[in-house]
mmCIF file of C-alpha atoms and ligand atoms in Angstrom:
data_model
loop_
_atom_site.group_PDB
_atom_site.id
_atom_site.type_symbol
_atom_site.label_atom_id
_atom_site.label_comp_id
_atom_site.label_asym_id
_atom_site.label_seq_id
_atom_site.Cartn_x
_atom_site.Cartn_y
_atom_site.Cartn_z
ATOM 1 C CA UNK A 89 0.000 0.000 0.000
ATOM 2 C CA UNK A 90 1.226 3.482 -0.860
ATOM 3 C CA UNK A 91 2.500 5.617 2.022
ATOM 4 C CA UNK A 92 1.927 9.381 2.051
ATOM 5 C CA UNK A 93 4.278 11.694 3.926
ATOM 6 C CA UNK A 94 3.343 15.272 4.818
ATOM 7 C CA UNK A 95 5.530 18.114 6.032
ATOM 8 C CA UNK A 96 5.147 21.850 6.571
ATOM 9 C CA UNK A 97 7.403 24.884 6.400
ATOM 10 C CA UNK A 98 8.033 28.343 5.031
ATOM 11 C CA UNK A 99 10.876 27.405 2.679
ATOM 12 C CA UNK A 100 11.784 31.066 2.156
ATOM 13 C CA UNK A 101 15.144 31.796 0.455
ATOM 14 C CA UNK A 102 15.366 28.092 -0.373
ATOM 15 C CA UNK A 103 18.582 26.478 0.900
ATOM 16 C CA UNK A 104 20.223 23.056 1.239
ATOM 17 C CA UNK A 105 18.756 22.504 4.733
ATOM 18 C CA UNK A 106 15.301 22.700 3.122
ATOM 19 C CA UNK A 107 16.333 20.318 0.348
ATOM 20 C CA UNK A 108 17.762 17.794 2.801
ATOM 21 C CA UNK A 109 14.684 17.686 5.020
ATOM 22 C CA UNK A 110 12.452 17.191 1.961
ATOM 23 C CA UNK A 111 14.703 14.447 0.564
ATOM 24 C CA UNK A 112 14.683 12.603 3.882
ATOM 25 C CA UNK A 113 10.909 13.068 4.246
ATOM 26 C CA UNK A 114 10.331 11.676 0.740
ATOM 27 C CA UNK A 115 12.453 8.634 1.560
ATOM 28 C CA UNK A 116 10.003 7.696 4.348
ATOM 29 C CA UNK A 117 7.163 7.002 1.903
ATOM 30 C CA UNK A 118 5.901 6.919 -1.685
ATOM 31 C CA UNK A 119 4.297 10.348 -1.971
ATOM 32 C CA UNK A 120 5.465 13.614 -0.397
ATOM 33 C CA UNK A 121 2.968 16.437 0.193
ATOM 34 C CA UNK A 122 4.277 19.808 1.418
ATOM 35 C CA UNK A 123 2.281 22.532 3.143
ATOM 36 C CA UNK A 124 4.009 25.829 2.385
ATOM 37 C CA UNK A 125 3.026 28.459 4.902
ATOM 38 C CA UNK A 126 1.030 31.448 3.696
ATOM 39 C CA UNK A 127 2.597 34.913 3.761
ATOM 40 C CA UNK A 128 0.066 36.055 6.367
ATOM 41 C CA UNK A 129 0.746 33.008 8.563
ATOM 42 C CA UNK A 130 4.453 33.767 8.395
ATOM 43 C CA UNK A 131 4.022 37.306 9.435
ATOM 44 C CA UNK A 132 2.079 36.104 12.471
ATOM 45 C CA UNK A 133 4.462 33.243 13.259
ATOM 46 C CA UNK A 134 7.899 34.764 12.574
ATOM 47 C CA UNK A 135 7.064 38.471 12.627
ATOM 48 C CA UNK A 136 8.561 38.861 9.167
ATOM 49 C CA UNK A 137 7.182 39.048 5.653
ATOM 50 C CA UNK A 138 8.926 36.337 3.604
ATOM 51 C CA UNK A 139 11.445 37.475 0.985
ATOM 52 C CA UNK A 140 9.658 35.344 -1.603
ATOM 53 C CA UNK A 141 5.876 35.350 -1.846
ATOM 54 C CA UNK A 142 3.838 32.236 -1.091
ATOM 55 C CA UNK A 143 3.207 31.847 -4.846
ATOM 56 C CA UNK A 144 6.949 31.837 -5.549
ATOM 57 C CA UNK A 145 7.795 29.566 -2.596
ATOM 58 C CA UNK A 146 5.077 27.144 -3.655
ATOM 59 C CA UNK A 147 6.422 27.022 -7.222
ATOM 60 C CA UNK A 148 9.985 26.356 -6.063
ATOM 61 C CA UNK A 149 8.984 23.539 -3.706
ATOM 62 C CA UNK A 150 6.576 22.041 -6.289
ATOM 63 C CA UNK A 151 9.388 21.890 -8.863
ATOM 64 C CA UNK A 152 11.532 19.575 -6.717
ATOM 65 C CA UNK A 153 11.789 15.981 -7.931
ATOM 66 C CA UNK A 154 11.113 14.589 -4.446
ATOM 67 C CA UNK A 155 7.880 16.598 -3.987
ATOM 68 C CA UNK A 156 4.595 15.239 -5.361
ATOM 69 C CA UNK A 157 2.105 17.841 -4.218
ATOM 70 C CA UNK A 158 2.045 21.261 -2.540
ATOM 71 C CA UNK A 159 -0.604 23.417 -0.928
ATOM 72 C CA UNK A 160 -0.689 26.685 0.998
ATOM 73 C CA UNK A 161 -0.832 26.226 4.769
ATOM 74 C CA UNK A 162 -3.193 29.012 5.791
ATOM 75 C CA UNK A 163 -3.459 28.263 9.498
ATOM 76 C CA UNK A 164 -1.456 26.407 12.155
ATOM 77 C CA UNK A 165 -4.700 25.299 13.781
ATOM 78 C CA UNK A 166 -5.739 23.417 10.630
ATOM 79 C CA UNK A 167 -2.819 20.963 10.777
ATOM 80 C CA UNK A 168 -4.963 18.023 11.797
ATOM 81 C CA UNK A 169 -7.381 18.751 8.920
ATOM 82 C CA UNK A 170 -4.524 18.952 6.422
ATOM 83 C CA UNK A 171 -3.077 15.651 7.648
ATOM 84 C CA UNK A 172 -6.418 13.860 7.418
ATOM 85 C CA UNK A 173 -7.505 15.439 4.092
ATOM 86 C CA UNK A 174 -4.198 14.515 2.477
ATOM 87 C CA UNK A 175 -4.451 10.975 3.841
ATOM 88 C CA UNK A 176 -0.991 11.295 5.375
ATOM 89 C CA UNK A 177 0.518 8.232 7.048
ATOM 90 C CA UNK A 178 3.576 10.111 8.315
ATOM 91 C CA UNK A 179 4.059 13.690 9.543
ATOM 92 C CA UNK A 180 7.666 14.895 9.267
ATOM 93 C CA UNK A 181 8.938 17.962 11.096
ATOM 94 C CA UNK A 182 12.415 19.287 11.800
ATOM 95 C CA UNK A 183 13.649 18.575 15.308
ATOM 96 C CA UNK A 184 13.378 22.269 16.143
ATOM 97 C CA UNK A 185 9.739 21.181 16.677
ATOM 98 C CA UNK A 186 10.560 18.000 18.661
ATOM 99 C CA UNK A 187 7.581 16.901 20.773
ATOM 100 C CA UNK A 188 5.354 19.751 19.562
ATOM 101 C CA UNK A 189 3.276 17.619 17.199
ATOM 102 C CA UNK A 190 2.906 14.437 19.232
ATOM 103 C CA UNK A 191 -0.836 15.169 19.521
ATOM 104 C CA UNK A 192 -1.241 13.927 15.932
ATOM 105 C CA UNK A 193 0.106 10.461 16.741
ATOM 106 C CA UNK A 194 -3.508 9.211 16.791
ATOM 107 C CA UNK A 195 -3.890 9.882 13.031
ATOM 108 C CA UNK A 196 -0.354 9.343 11.681
ATOM 109 C CA UNK A 197 3.203 8.483 12.598
ATOM 110 C CA UNK A 198 5.090 11.594 13.767
ATOM 111 C CA UNK A 199 8.783 11.809 12.858
ATOM 112 C CA UNK A 200 11.213 14.589 13.792
ATOM 113 C CA UNK A 201 14.302 14.819 11.591
ATOM 114 C CA UNK A 202 17.532 16.496 12.712
ATOM 115 C CA UNK A 203 18.053 19.947 11.198
ATOM 116 C CA UNK A 204 21.014 20.474 8.923
ATOM 117 C CA UNK A 205 23.578 22.316 11.064
ATOM 118 C CA UNK A 206 24.654 25.909 10.541
ATOM 119 C CA UNK A 207 22.154 27.057 7.909
ATOM 120 C CA UNK A 208 18.832 28.855 8.091
ATOM 121 C CA UNK A 209 16.848 31.437 6.158
ATOM 122 C CA UNK A 210 17.356 33.886 9.021
ATOM 123 C CA UNK A 211 21.152 33.388 8.970
ATOM 124 C CA UNK A 212 21.264 33.881 5.176
ATOM 125 C CA UNK A 213 19.241 37.102 5.367
ATOM 126 C CA UNK A 214 21.492 38.396 8.172
ATOM 127 C CA UNK A 215 24.619 37.412 6.257
ATOM 128 C CA UNK A 216 23.496 39.259 3.120
ATOM 129 C CA UNK A 217 22.385 42.291 5.129
ATOM 130 C CA UNK A 218 25.900 42.482 6.661
ATOM 131 C CA UNK A 219 27.760 42.395 3.322
HETATM 132 N N1 CTP Z 197 15.254 22.805 8.153
HETATM 133 C C1 CTP Z 197 16.293 21.883 8.345
HETATM 134 N N2 CTP Z 197 17.569 22.317 8.486
HETATM 135 C C2 CTP Z 197 17.853 23.645 8.465
HETATM 136 C C3 CTP Z 197 16.809 24.595 8.268
HETATM 137 C C4 CTP Z 197 15.513 24.135 8.129
HETATM 138 O O1 CTP Z 197 16.056 20.667 8.385
HETATM 139 N N3 CTP Z 197 19.103 24.019 8.628
HETATM 140 C C5 CTP Z 197 13.894 22.317 8.040
HETATM 141 C C6 CTP Z 197 13.013 22.763 9.195
HETATM 142 O O2 CTP Z 197 13.211 21.916 10.316
HETATM 143 C C7 CTP Z 197 11.631 22.602 8.591
HETATM 144 C C8 CTP Z 197 11.861 22.975 7.117
HETATM 145 O O3 CTP Z 197 13.273 22.876 6.895
HETATM 146 O O4 CTP Z 197 11.220 21.253 8.673
HETATM 147 C C9 CTP Z 197 11.369 24.374 6.786
HETATM 148 O O5 CTP Z 197 11.980 25.244 7.691
HETATM 149 P P1 CTP Z 197 11.879 26.827 7.628
HETATM 150 O O6 CTP Z 197 11.391 27.338 8.932
HETATM 151 O O7 CTP Z 197 11.156 27.228 6.410
HETATM 152 O O8 CTP Z 197 13.435 27.219 7.408
HETATM 153 P P2 CTP Z 197 14.493 27.945 8.334
HETATM 154 O O9 CTP Z 197 15.754 28.034 7.553
HETATM 155 O O10 CTP Z 197 14.560 27.282 9.674
HETATM 156 O O11 CTP Z 197 13.844 29.394 8.457
HETATM 157 P P3 CTP Z 197 14.004 30.538 9.569
HETATM 158 O O12 CTP Z 197 15.441 30.885 9.702
HETATM 159 O O13 CTP Z 197 13.179 31.674 8.987
HETATM 160 O O14 CTP Z 197 13.387 30.011 10.855
#
């Protein structure tokens, strides 16, 4: 039986840490679905408007070979709905979220993957701003 994996993120200023988490998520199943967070959600969550719009971020993530489907994540509260609607068997999150999504263990397997060290969108933006 086919196994669907779901993950969520902003994926702004796309970098190799993003690629690696998506590659490892894809390897856990047969179909990878990615919820890319809406611009408005980002502003609320990180207090920053993304460099690239949700339309652009969605297009970049959708173009990756390991990604089968993308959608805009409009609300953090809707996570359970997204998981169920997509028929996800596995929820993958970076370990910066370790333990935070255990409540969904009743509908899918919850896996936290180690973040790639020493890279983040925030660090890239700060690095460029300092040049
Ligand atoms: N991620 C990762 N390794 C990194 C950076 C991100 O595995 N070095 C993962 C996160 O754990 C998450 C996904 O990539 O599962 C999307 O993360 P996102 O928040 O969009 O990227 P960050 O680079 O962490 O962004 P920011 O600096 O704005 O928090």
